Coordinates of C-alpha atoms and ligand atoms in Angstrom, one line a residue:
M41 CA 56.6 83.5 120.8
F42 CA 58.2 85.7 118.1
H43 CA 61.2 83.4 118.0
Q44 CA 61.1 81.6 114.5
L45 CA 64.1 81.6 112.2
V46 CA 62.6 82.4 109.1
V47 CA 64.8 81.3 106.2
D48 CA 64.0 83.7 103.7
T49 CA 65.6 86.5 101.5
S50 CA 67.2 89.0 103.8
I51 CA 67.2 92.7 103.3
R52 CA 66.6 94.0 99.9
T53 CA 69.8 94.5 98.3
R54 CA 70.3 96.8 95.5
R55 CA 72.8 98.8 93.7
V56 CA 73.1 102.5 94.7
G57 CA 75.0 105.1 93.1
F58 CA 76.9 108.1 94.3
K59 CA 74.1 110.7 93.4
E60 CA 71.3 108.9 95.1
S61 CA 73.6 108.1 98.1
V62 CA 74.1 112.0 98.5
R63 CA 70.4 112.9 97.3
R64 CA 69.2 110.5 100.2
F65 CA 71.8 111.5 103.1
W66 CA 72.0 115.1 102.2
P67 CA 68.9 116.2 104.2
L68 CA 70.5 115.2 107.3
T69 CA 72.9 117.8 107.2
R70 CA 70.0 120.3 107.5
G71 CA 70.5 122.8 110.5
D72 CA 74.3 122.4 110.0
R73 CA 74.8 123.7 106.3
R74 CA 75.7 127.0 107.5
W75 CA 78.9 125.4 109.4
I76 CA 79.7 123.4 106.2
V77 CA 79.7 126.3 104.4
I78 CA 81.9 128.2 107.0
V79 CA 84.4 125.3 106.8
C80 CA 84.7 125.4 103.2
L81 CA 85.2 129.1 103.3
C82 CA 87.9 128.2 106.1
A83 CA 89.4 125.8 103.6
I84 CA 89.5 128.4 100.8
V85 CA 91.3 130.9 103.1
A86 CA 94.0 128.5 104.1
A87 CA 94.6 127.7 100.4
L88 CA 94.9 131.4 99.8
A89 CA 97.2 131.9 102.5
E90 CA 99.4 129.2 101.4
T91 CA 99.5 130.8 97.7
A92 CA 100.1 133.9 99.2
A93 CA 103.0 132.5 101.4
I94 CA 104.7 130.8 98.2
L95 CA 104.5 134.2 96.3
L96 CA 106.1 135.8 99.5
F97 CA 108.8 133.4 99.3
A98 CA 109.8 133.9 95.7
Q99 CA 110.1 137.6 96.6
L100 CA 112.4 136.8 99.1
T101 CA 114.6 134.9 96.9
D102 CA 115.1 137.2 94.4
N103 CA 115.0 140.5 96.1
A104 CA 116.9 139.2 99.7
L105 CA 118.8 136.0 99.0
Q106 CA 120.0 136.5 95.4
K107 CA 120.9 140.3 96.1
G108 CA 122.3 139.6 99.6
S109 CA 119.8 142.4 100.9
V110 CA 119.0 142.4 104.7
S111 CA 116.8 145.3 104.2
A112 CA 114.7 143.7 101.6
F113 CA 114.1 140.8 103.8
W114 CA 112.0 142.3 106.6
G115 CA 108.8 143.5 104.7
P116 CA 108.3 140.2 103.2
A117 CA 109.2 138.2 105.8
G118 CA 106.9 139.9 108.3
L119 CA 104.2 139.5 105.8
W120 CA 104.7 135.9 105.5
L121 CA 104.6 135.5 109.1
A122 CA 101.5 137.1 109.5
V123 CA 99.9 135.3 106.3
A124 CA 101.2 131.7 108.2
V125 CA 99.8 132.9 111.5
A126 CA 96.5 133.8 109.7
G127 CA 96.2 130.6 107.9
A128 CA 97.1 128.3 110.9
I129 CA 94.4 130.2 113.2
V130 CA 91.5 129.4 110.3
G131 CA 92.7 126.2 109.6
Y132 CA 92.5 125.4 112.9
L133 CA 89.2 126.7 113.3
G134 CA 87.9 125.3 110.1
N135 CA 88.8 121.8 111.0
S136 CA 87.5 121.6 114.4
L137 CA 84.4 122.9 113.0
A138 CA 84.7 120.5 110.3
A139 CA 85.2 117.6 113.1
W140 CA 81.9 119.0 115.0
T141 CA 80.0 119.0 112.0
A142 CA 81.1 115.5 110.9
E143 CA 79.8 114.1 114.1
R144 CA 76.8 115.7 114.5
F145 CA 75.9 114.0 111.1
V146 CA 77.1 110.9 112.3
M147 CA 74.9 111.2 115.5
R148 CA 72.0 112.4 113.7
L149 CA 72.3 109.4 110.6
R150 CA 72.7 106.5 113.4
A151 CA 69.5 108.1 115.2
R152 CA 67.6 108.1 112.1
V153 CA 68.6 104.3 111.2
F154 CA 68.1 103.3 114.7
A155 CA 64.5 104.9 115.0
H156 CA 63.6 103.4 111.4
L157 CA 64.7 100.2 112.8
Q158 CA 62.6 100.2 115.8
K159 CA 59.5 100.6 114.0
L160 CA 60.4 97.1 111.5
P161 CA 58.2 94.4 112.1
P162 CA 59.3 91.1 114.1
H163 CA 60.0 89.2 110.7
F164 CA 62.6 91.9 109.8
F165 CA 64.6 91.0 112.7
Q166 CA 64.2 87.3 112.0
R167 CA 65.6 87.7 108.8
N168 CA 68.7 89.6 109.5
R169 CA 71.5 88.8 111.5
R170 CA 71.8 91.2 114.5
G171 CA 75.5 91.3 113.9
D172 CA 75.2 92.6 110.5
L173 CA 72.7 95.1 111.6
V174 CA 74.9 96.5 114.5
E175 CA 77.8 96.7 111.8
R176 CA 75.5 98.7 109.5
M177 CA 74.8 101.1 112.7
T178 CA 78.4 101.4 113.2
G179 CA 80.9 101.3 110.5
D180 CA 78.6 102.1 107.4
V181 CA 77.1 105.1 109.1
D182 CA 80.8 106.5 109.4
A183 CA 81.6 105.5 105.7
I184 CA 78.3 107.9 104.9
E185 CA 80.0 110.9 107.0
Q186 CA 82.8 110.4 104.9
L187 CA 80.6 110.7 101.7
V188 CA 78.5 113.6 102.9
V189 CA 80.7 115.8 105.0
T190 CA 84.0 115.3 105.2
G191 CA 84.0 114.5 101.4
L192 CA 82.0 117.5 100.4
V193 CA 84.6 119.8 102.5
Q194 CA 87.7 117.8 101.0
A195 CA 86.5 118.3 97.9
V196 CA 86.0 122.1 98.1
S197 CA 89.3 122.4 100.0
A198 CA 91.3 120.6 97.2
G199 CA 89.5 122.1 94.2
F200 CA 90.2 125.6 95.6
A201 CA 93.9 124.8 96.5
V202 CA 94.0 123.4 92.9
L203 CA 92.5 126.2 91.4
F204 CA 94.5 128.9 93.5
Y205 CA 98.1 126.8 92.7
A206 CA 97.2 126.4 89.1
G207 CA 96.3 130.2 88.9
A208 CA 99.4 131.2 90.4
A209 CA 101.5 128.9 88.4
L210 CA 100.0 130.3 85.1
W211 CA 100.4 133.8 86.4
L212 CA 103.9 132.9 87.0
R213 CA 104.7 131.3 83.7
W214 CA 101.8 130.1 81.8
D215 CA 103.6 128.3 79.0
L216 CA 105.5 126.3 81.4
A217 CA 102.4 125.6 83.5
L218 CA 100.6 124.5 80.5
A219 CA 103.2 122.4 79.7
T220 CA 102.9 120.6 83.2
F221 CA 99.3 120.5 83.1
A222 CA 99.5 118.3 80.1
L223 CA 100.4 115.6 82.5
V224 CA 97.4 115.9 84.5
P225 CA 94.8 113.6 82.7
L226 CA 97.5 110.8 83.6
F227 CA 96.3 111.6 87.1
L228 CA 92.8 111.3 86.3
I229 CA 92.9 108.0 84.0
A230 CA 94.9 106.6 87.2
A231 CA 92.0 107.2 89.6
S232 CA 89.0 106.2 87.1
R233 CA 91.0 102.6 86.7
F234 CA 90.8 101.9 90.1
T235 CA 87.2 103.2 91.2
G236 CA 85.3 100.2 90.2
R237 CA 87.7 97.8 91.7
V238 CA 87.6 99.4 94.6
K239 CA 83.9 99.8 94.8
E240 CA 83.3 95.9 94.4
V241 CA 86.1 95.2 97.2
S242 CA 84.6 97.5 99.6
R243 CA 81.2 96.1 99.3
R244 CA 82.8 92.5 100.0
E245 CA 84.6 94.2 102.9
R246 CA 81.5 95.8 104.6
V247 CA 79.6 92.5 104.2
A248 CA 82.5 90.5 105.9
D249 CA 82.5 93.1 108.5
G250 CA 78.9 92.6 109.3
A251 CA 79.3 88.6 109.0
I252 CA 82.4 88.7 111.7
T253 CA 80.1 91.1 114.3
S254 CA 77.4 88.7 113.8
V255 CA 79.5 85.5 114.4
V256 CA 81.1 87.2 117.3
E257 CA 77.5 88.1 118.7
E258 CA 75.9 84.9 118.3
G259 CA 79.0 83.2 119.6
L260 CA 78.6 85.4 123.1
V261 CA 74.8 84.9 123.2
N262 CA 75.2 81.3 123.0
V263 CA 78.6 80.7 124.8
V264 CA 76.5 78.4 127.6
L265 CA 75.5 76.3 124.7
T266 CA 78.8 76.2 122.7
Q267 CA 80.4 74.9 126.1
A268 CA 77.7 72.6 126.8
Y269 CA 78.0 70.9 123.2
N270 CA 81.6 71.2 122.9
R271 CA 81.3 73.6 119.9
Q272 CA 84.1 75.9 120.5
R273 CA 86.2 74.2 117.6
D274 CA 83.1 75.0 115.1
E275 CA 82.6 78.5 116.7
Q276 CA 85.9 79.2 116.2
A277 CA 86.0 77.8 112.7
R278 CA 83.1 80.0 111.9
L279 CA 84.8 83.0 112.5
R280 CA 87.7 82.0 110.9
R281 CA 86.1 81.5 107.7
E282 CA 84.3 84.9 107.8
A283 CA 87.7 86.2 109.0
R284 CA 89.4 84.9 105.9
R285 CA 86.8 86.2 103.8
W286 CA 87.2 89.8 105.5
L287 CA 91.5 89.4 105.2
R288 CA 91.0 88.8 101.6
A289 CA 89.1 91.8 100.8
S290 CA 90.7 94.1 103.3
V291 CA 94.2 93.2 101.8
T292 CA 92.8 93.8 98.4
S293 CA 91.4 97.0 99.3
A294 CA 94.8 98.0 100.9
R295 CA 96.7 96.9 97.9
L296 CA 94.8 98.8 95.6
N297 CA 95.0 102.0 97.5
E298 CA 98.7 101.6 97.9
L299 CA 99.2 100.7 94.4
Y300 CA 97.3 103.9 93.3
G301 CA 99.2 105.8 95.9
Q302 CA 102.8 104.6 94.2
L303 CA 101.6 105.1 91.0
V304 CA 100.6 108.8 91.5
E305 CA 104.0 109.3 93.2
V306 CA 106.1 108.4 89.8
L307 CA 103.6 110.3 87.8
E308 CA 104.5 113.2 90.1
T309 CA 108.4 112.7 89.9
I310 CA 108.2 112.7 86.5
C311 CA 106.4 116.0 86.0
V312 CA 109.0 117.5 89.0
L313 CA 111.9 116.4 86.6
A314 CA 110.3 117.8 83.7
I315 CA 109.9 121.1 85.4
I316 CA 113.5 121.0 86.6
G317 CA 114.6 120.4 83.1
L318 CA 112.6 123.2 81.6
G319 CA 113.4 125.4 84.4
A320 CA 117.1 124.9 83.7
W321 CA 116.8 125.7 80.2
E322 CA 114.6 128.8 80.6
I323 CA 117.3 130.1 83.5
S324 CA 120.1 129.3 81.3
A325 CA 118.7 131.4 78.5
G326 CA 117.8 134.3 81.1
R327 CA 114.0 134.3 80.6
M328 CA 113.4 133.4 84.5
S329 CA 114.6 134.2 88.0
L330 CA 115.6 131.5 90.5
G331 CA 113.0 132.8 92.5
Q332 CA 110.6 132.4 90.0
L333 CA 111.6 129.2 89.3
L334 CA 111.4 128.0 92.9
A335 CA 108.0 129.5 93.3
F336 CA 106.8 127.9 90.1
A337 CA 108.2 124.4 91.2
A338 CA 106.5 124.9 94.4
F339 CA 103.0 125.6 93.2
I340 CA 103.4 122.8 91.1
G341 CA 104.5 120.4 94.0
Y342 CA 101.4 121.8 96.1
L343 CA 99.2 121.2 93.0
Y344 CA 99.6 117.5 93.2
P345 CA 98.4 116.7 96.8
P346 CA 95.1 118.4 96.3
I347 CA 95.1 116.6 92.9
R348 CA 95.8 113.2 94.2
G349 CA 93.4 114.1 97.4
L350 CA 90.8 114.4 94.6
G351 CA 91.7 111.0 93.1
Q352 CA 91.7 109.5 96.7
L353 CA 88.4 111.4 97.4
G354 CA 87.0 109.5 94.5
L355 CA 88.2 106.3 96.2
T356 CA 86.7 107.0 99.5
V357 CA 83.6 108.2 98.0
T358 CA 83.0 104.8 96.1
E359 CA 84.0 102.9 99.4
A360 CA 81.2 105.3 101.2
T361 CA 78.6 104.4 98.5
A362 CA 78.9 100.7 99.5
G363 CA 78.1 101.6 103.0
A364 CA 75.3 103.7 101.9
E365 CA 73.7 100.8 99.8
R366 CA 73.9 99.0 103.3
L367 CA 72.1 101.9 105.0
L368 CA 69.5 102.3 102.3
E369 CA 68.5 98.7 102.4
I370 CA 67.5 99.2 106.0
L371 CA 66.0 102.7 105.6
D372 CA 64.0 101.3 102.4
A373 CA 62.6 98.4 104.5
R374 CA 58.9 99.6 105.2
P375 CA 57.3 99.1 108.6
A376 CA 54.6 96.6 108.2
V377 CA 52.1 99.0 110.3
T378 CA 52.0 102.8 110.4
D379 CA 49.9 105.3 112.9
P380 CA 46.7 106.1 111.2
E381 CA 46.4 109.7 109.6
P382 CA 45.0 112.0 112.4
S383 CA 41.8 111.9 110.3
D384 CA 41.3 108.2 110.4
V385 CA 41.9 108.0 114.0
V386 CA 38.4 107.1 116.2
P387 CA 38.4 108.9 119.4
A388 CA 38.7 106.9 122.2
P389 CA 39.3 107.0 125.9
K390 CA 43.2 106.5 126.9
R391 CA 42.6 103.4 128.9
A392 CA 40.3 101.3 126.9
V393 CA 37.7 99.0 128.6
G394 CA 39.4 95.8 127.5
A395 CA 37.0 94.1 124.7
V396 CA 39.2 92.6 122.3
E397 CA 37.8 90.8 119.1
A398 CA 38.8 89.4 116.1
C399 CA 36.5 89.4 113.1
G400 CA 37.0 87.0 110.0
V401 CA 40.8 87.6 110.2
G402 CA 42.8 86.1 107.3
F403 CA 46.5 86.9 107.5
R404 CA 49.7 85.8 105.7
Y405 CA 53.7 87.0 106.4
P406 CA 55.0 89.3 103.8
G407 CA 56.6 86.6 101.5
N408 CA 54.7 83.6 102.5
T409 CA 52.0 81.9 100.3
D410 CA 50.3 80.0 103.0
E411 CA 47.9 81.5 105.4
A412 CA 49.1 81.9 109.1
L413 CA 45.3 82.6 110.1
H414 CA 42.3 82.0 108.3
D415 CA 38.7 83.4 108.8
F416 CA 39.5 83.5 112.4
S417 CA 37.0 85.4 114.7
F418 CA 36.8 85.3 118.4
S419 CA 36.1 88.1 121.3
A420 CA 36.9 88.6 125.1
V421 CA 35.8 91.0 127.7
P422 CA 37.4 92.0 130.8
G423 CA 37.6 89.6 133.6
E424 CA 37.7 86.6 131.1
L425 CA 40.3 84.3 130.6
V426 CA 40.8 83.0 127.2
C427 CA 43.1 80.5 126.7
I428 CA 44.8 79.9 123.0
T429 CA 46.2 76.6 122.3
G430 CA 47.3 74.2 119.4
P431 CA 49.9 72.4 118.0
S432 CA 53.2 74.2 117.0
G433 CA 52.9 76.5 113.8
A434 CA 49.2 76.7 114.3
G435 CA 48.9 80.5 114.4
K436 CA 48.8 81.4 118.0
S437 CA 51.7 83.7 118.1
T438 CA 50.5 85.5 114.8
L439 CA 47.4 86.1 116.7
A440 CA 49.4 87.9 119.6
A441 CA 51.1 89.5 116.6
L442 CA 48.2 90.9 115.4
L443 CA 46.6 91.8 118.7
L444 CA 49.4 94.0 119.4
R445 CA 49.3 95.3 115.8
F446 CA 53.0 94.4 114.7
Y447 CA 51.0 93.5 111.2
D448 CA 47.7 94.3 110.0
P449 CA 45.0 91.5 108.8
D450 CA 44.9 90.8 105.1
I451 CA 40.9 90.3 105.6
G452 CA 38.9 91.2 108.4
S453 CA 39.7 93.3 111.4
V454 CA 41.2 92.9 114.9
R455 CA 39.2 95.2 117.4
L456 CA 39.8 97.0 120.6
D457 CA 36.6 98.2 122.4
G458 CA 35.1 98.0 119.3
I459 CA 37.3 100.1 117.3
P460 CA 39.7 98.4 114.6
L461 CA 43.0 98.7 115.6
H462 CA 44.4 100.5 112.4
R463 CA 42.3 103.4 113.2
L464 CA 43.9 103.8 117.1
P465 CA 47.4 105.2 117.5
L466 CA 50.2 102.7 117.7
A467 CA 51.1 103.8 121.1
Q468 CA 47.5 103.8 122.3
I469 CA 47.0 100.2 121.4
R470 CA 50.1 99.1 123.0
S471 CA 49.9 100.9 126.2
N472 CA 46.5 99.2 126.5
I473 CA 48.0 95.7 126.3
T474 CA 50.5 94.0 128.4
L475 CA 52.6 91.6 126.6
L476 CA 54.5 88.8 129.1
P477 CA 56.5 87.1 126.7
Q478 CA 58.3 84.0 127.6
E479 CA 61.6 85.7 128.2
T480 CA 61.5 88.7 130.5
L481 CA 62.5 92.1 128.9
V482 CA 65.8 92.9 131.3
L483 CA 67.0 96.8 131.1
H484 CA 70.6 97.1 132.0
D485 CA 69.5 98.9 135.4
T486 CA 68.5 98.7 138.7
V487 CA 65.9 96.3 140.0
E488 CA 63.6 99.1 140.8
E489 CA 63.9 100.6 137.3
N490 CA 63.3 97.6 135.7
I491 CA 60.0 97.4 137.6
A492 CA 59.3 100.9 137.0
C493 CA 60.2 100.7 133.5
G494 CA 60.2 104.5 132.8
R495 CA 56.9 104.9 134.4
D496 CA 56.7 108.0 137.0
V497 CA 56.1 106.0 140.2
T498 CA 57.4 106.2 143.8
H499 CA 59.5 103.5 145.4
D500 CA 56.0 102.2 147.5
D501 CA 54.5 101.8 144.3
V502 CA 57.2 99.7 143.0
V503 CA 57.4 97.8 146.4
R504 CA 53.5 97.3 146.5
A505 CA 53.7 95.8 142.8
A506 CA 56.9 93.7 143.9
R507 CA 54.8 92.4 147.0
A508 CA 51.7 91.4 144.9
A509 CA 54.1 89.7 142.4
D510 CA 55.7 87.7 145.2
A511 CA 58.8 89.4 144.5
H512 CA 59.4 91.6 147.3
A513 CA 61.2 88.8 149.5
F514 CA 63.9 87.6 147.2
I515 CA 64.6 91.4 145.8
T516 CA 65.5 92.4 149.3
D517 CA 67.7 89.4 149.8
L518 CA 69.6 90.8 146.8
P519 CA 73.0 92.5 147.8
D520 CA 71.8 96.2 147.2
G521 CA 68.0 95.4 147.4
Y522 CA 66.0 97.3 144.9
E523 CA 69.0 99.1 143.7
T524 CA 70.7 96.1 142.7
V525 CA 72.0 96.3 139.0
I526 CA 70.7 93.6 136.7
A527 CA 71.5 93.1 133.0
P528 CA 70.2 91.2 130.0
G529 CA 71.3 87.6 130.3
T530 CA 71.8 88.1 134.3
S531 CA 72.4 85.1 136.5
R532 CA 71.4 87.0 139.5
L533 CA 67.9 86.1 139.1
S534 CA 66.2 82.9 137.9
G535 CA 63.9 82.4 135.0
G536 CA 60.8 82.0 137.7
Q537 CA 62.4 85.3 139.4
L538 CA 62.8 87.1 136.3
Q539 CA 58.8 86.3 135.6
R540 CA 58.0 87.9 139.0
V541 CA 59.7 90.9 137.9
A542 CA 57.9 91.0 135.0
I543 CA 54.5 90.5 136.7
A544 CA 55.4 93.3 139.0
R545 CA 56.2 95.4 136.1
A546 CA 52.9 94.6 134.5
M547 CA 50.9 95.4 137.4
L548 CA 52.1 98.9 137.8
R549 CA 51.6 99.3 134.0
N550 CA 48.0 98.1 134.7
A551 CA 46.8 97.7 131.3
P552 CA 43.2 96.5 130.8
V553 CA 44.3 93.7 128.2
L554 CA 46.8 91.1 129.4
L555 CA 48.7 88.9 126.7
L556 CA 50.7 86.0 128.3
D557 CA 53.0 83.9 126.1
E558 CA 53.8 80.6 127.5
P559 CA 54.0 82.1 130.9
T560 CA 55.1 78.6 132.6
T561 CA 57.5 77.7 129.7
G562 CA 61.2 76.9 130.5
L563 CA 60.3 77.0 134.3
D564 CA 60.5 74.0 136.7
T565 CA 57.3 72.8 138.5
L566 CA 58.0 74.6 141.6
A567 CA 58.7 77.7 139.6
A568 CA 55.8 77.5 137.8
Q569 CA 53.7 77.0 140.7
R570 CA 54.9 80.2 142.3
I571 CA 54.1 82.4 139.4
L572 CA 50.5 81.5 139.3
G573 CA 49.3 83.4 142.4
P574 CA 50.9 86.5 141.0
L575 CA 49.7 86.0 137.6
R576 CA 46.2 85.1 139.4
R577 CA 46.2 88.5 140.9
L578 CA 47.5 90.3 137.9
A579 CA 44.6 88.9 135.8
E580 CA 41.8 90.1 138.2
G581 CA 39.3 92.3 136.3
R582 CA 41.5 92.1 132.9
T583 CA 40.8 91.0 129.7
T584 CA 43.5 88.1 129.7
L585 CA 44.9 85.8 126.7
V586 CA 46.9 83.0 127.4
I587 CA 48.9 81.3 124.5
T588 CA 50.2 78.0 125.7
H589 CA 50.8 74.7 125.4
D590 CA 50.3 73.9 128.9
L591 CA 47.2 72.6 129.3
A592 CA 47.0 72.6 132.8
L593 CA 46.6 76.4 132.6
A594 CA 44.1 75.7 129.8
A595 CA 42.0 73.6 132.1
D596 CA 41.5 77.0 134.3
A597 CA 40.5 79.2 131.5
D598 CA 36.6 80.4 130.7
R599 CA 37.3 79.7 127.1
V600 CA 39.7 77.6 125.2
L601 CA 40.0 78.4 121.5
V602 CA 41.8 75.7 119.8
L603 CA 43.9 76.6 116.4
D604 CA 45.3 74.0 113.7
K605 CA 46.9 75.6 110.5
G606 CA 45.6 78.8 111.2
R607 CA 41.8 78.0 111.7
L608 CA 39.9 77.9 114.8
V609 CA 38.8 74.2 114.9
E610 CA 37.3 74.1 118.4
S611 CA 36.4 76.6 121.0
G612 CA 34.5 76.0 124.4
T613 CA 35.4 75.3 128.3
H614 CA 37.9 72.7 128.9
A615 CA 35.4 70.1 130.1
Q616 CA 33.2 70.4 126.8
L617 CA 36.3 70.1 124.5
L618 CA 37.5 67.0 126.5
A619 CA 34.0 65.8 126.1
H620 CA 34.3 66.6 122.4
H621 CA 36.9 64.1 121.9
G622 CA 38.6 66.7 119.5
L623 CA 42.0 67.9 118.5
Y624 CA 42.0 69.5 122.2
A625 CA 41.1 66.1 123.5
T626 CA 44.1 64.5 121.8
L627 CA 46.4 67.3 122.8
F628 CA 45.3 66.8 126.2
H629 CA 45.9 63.1 126.3
T630 CA 49.4 63.1 124.4
R631 CA 50.8 65.8 126.6
P632 CA 53.7 65.0 128.9
P633 CA 52.9 63.4 132.4
H634 CA 53.8 65.9 135.1
Q635 CA 53.7 68.7 132.8
N636 CA 54.1 72.0 134.7
G637 CA 52.9 70.5 137.9
T638 CA 49.8 68.6 136.9
T639 CA 50.2 64.9 137.9
H640 CA 48.0 63.1 135.3
P641 CA 46.1 64.1 132.2
H642 CA 42.9 62.8 133.8
D643 CA 43.7 64.6 136.9
A644 CA 43.2 67.9 135.5
S645 CA 39.5 69.1 135.7
P646 CA 38.2 72.8 136.1
T647 CA 37.8 72.4 139.8
V648 CA 41.6 71.9 140.3
S649 CA 43.0 74.5 137.9
P650 CA 45.8 76.4 138.8
L651 CA 44.5 79.8 137.7
T652 CA 40.8 79.3 139.1
D653 CA 39.9 81.9 141.3
G654 CA 36.3 82.9 142.5
G655 CA 37.0 86.6 142.8
R656 CA 38.4 86.9 139.4
R657 CA 35.2 85.6 137.9
A658 CA 33.4 88.5 139.2
A659 CA 33.4 90.5 136.5
G660 CA 33.3 87.9 133.5
Ligands
LIG171 N1 57.9 85.9 110.6 C1 57.6 85.1 109.7 N2 57.4 84.8 108.4 C2 57.0 84.1 107.8 N3 56.1 83.1 108.3 C3 56.2 83.1 109.6 C4 56.6 83.9 110.5 N4 56.3 83.7 111.8 C5 55.5 82.5 111.9 N5 55.2 82.0 110.4 C6 54.4 81.3 109.7 O1 53.2 81.2 110.3 C7 52.5 80.0 110.7 C8 52.1 80.2 112.4 O2 52.9 80.6 113.1 P1 52.9 80.8 114.5 O3 54.1 81.3 115.0 O4 52.0 81.8 114.8 O5 52.5 79.5 115.0 P2 52.5 79.2 116.6 O6 51.2 78.5 116.9 O7 52.6 80.3 117.6 O8 53.4 78.0 117.0 P3 54.4 77.7 118.1 O9 53.6 77.2 119.0 O10 55.6 76.8 117.7 O11 55.0 78.9 118.7 C9 53.7 79.0 110.7 O12 53.6 78.1 109.7 C10 55.0 79.9 110.7 O13 55.8 78.9 110.0

């Protein structure tokens, strides 16, 4: 059903600046802001402790070391130790709290993006590679954390460290300090020179990361096909191509960071040499003590790491905004449908009766010029089985998507019990319609949980449903019976068995409307036959819509709707449509022989149809 790969523009890409990134993600720190403030305070106290330690060191040099006085040692030494211990405790608490806050932010951001992804319409996932989306959910989410929480804490910490060390250096010798500060702009120029380049490279690196995850993910999903078609080399070449792109970006990024680091070190050396030169001159002129010079040199030395840190932070932030761009692209993708405003909701019983109706529906997919459905109307009531058929691309799956309200029609309306779907809560619509897709949804869990699917039911309920779906026997043959764990892509169960698990799940769900999407496709004749009985029981008393190319199923329907190019071209019973000699008759006579258990086109008639069950018609 929702399987077409639509070649179209992928997620909207737009450049996002630093301010916008922070503005969009800062609200996610709500609830943790007081912790962020405490972390910043800890960082400030740690910088203060460092400043006090250096001043105490100067005092020790001048009073204890130079004068050789042991009595002058104890006071400042004790104080220094106390300051160091206090600094260590505050540093430990602050850093631990920072890690906790940062991880909570990551958790919250990931949950938010994931929740948003789950609201997006099917075409979004057809147009974007899964691997790339996974990369955004992991790598890019981490990058944003660097921007918002860690970045902020580092900026505050480095900012205050610079302030304290510079203040202390000025206090010791303002003239020397100013002479050294004159070199600071060199650091800023170096940082700004690198920023633009780093952003571009980071953007390329993140895109390449996404592409690699996509190739690996697709390779794993299609591994059987790859082996069957001997495509291993092609797949490896695909990975190599993406990996090369990543390598280039990644090496360039590392090279730029390294170049920046080395440049800053040379600048630092220039500054230190300048201080030693000036200091030697000052000491020889008797204007400065050795303790003062050492403390001064220490302050200037301590000043560089935070200044360098601020520059580096600029680069980190730049890299992070590339990640922010990619996450905002997801967050800005709008869901095709949303829940109605409470005032627009039409009150209706939780469980609908099940009458389904489409009135003059017209619909075109976002970005498409052609209508997928045009002026389409039909209705079905409980107990009725309506088969929807037609050539490929006729609009059958689109109708299913509209019934489940993945999209709203552009014109006309789709109704459940006479209420337009856009006036019912989404959860209510979907709890009243059971979709049985071609590929069974498998949860990585026990068979029992796969049938219960989160519903509050007893083991007996599950067994009853499994029996009705003809699944009990093969489930009890599994090594751990109902407790056997199965996973998506499992080979423990065949396609037909999985379909029966899905039917058992649908039995428990007990929704009044049943939407079957090609229920027999992919199954061999025998497997297809085996699910017909359970399907028949499932359809009993419900409004059943079957989307199918398998006209053996159509033969059994109360009514067949034939779609072509988005229009309803024929409607009637199998016999009426055959007699009409229109599109249905052509499709019927040109279908492959032996299709899903029917022997010859002309053998099929309403009396030998596979889904026919007198009891089921009682309500129809
Ligand atoms: N996500 C999408 N984005 C854009 N166009 C789409 C999308 N899905 C389907 N279409 C287009 O809408 C039209 C109807 O498609 P639909 O999938 O409903 O046909 P179908 O009858 O179910 O086909 P099939 O039997 O092959 O599954 C087609 O022209 C198709 O290309």
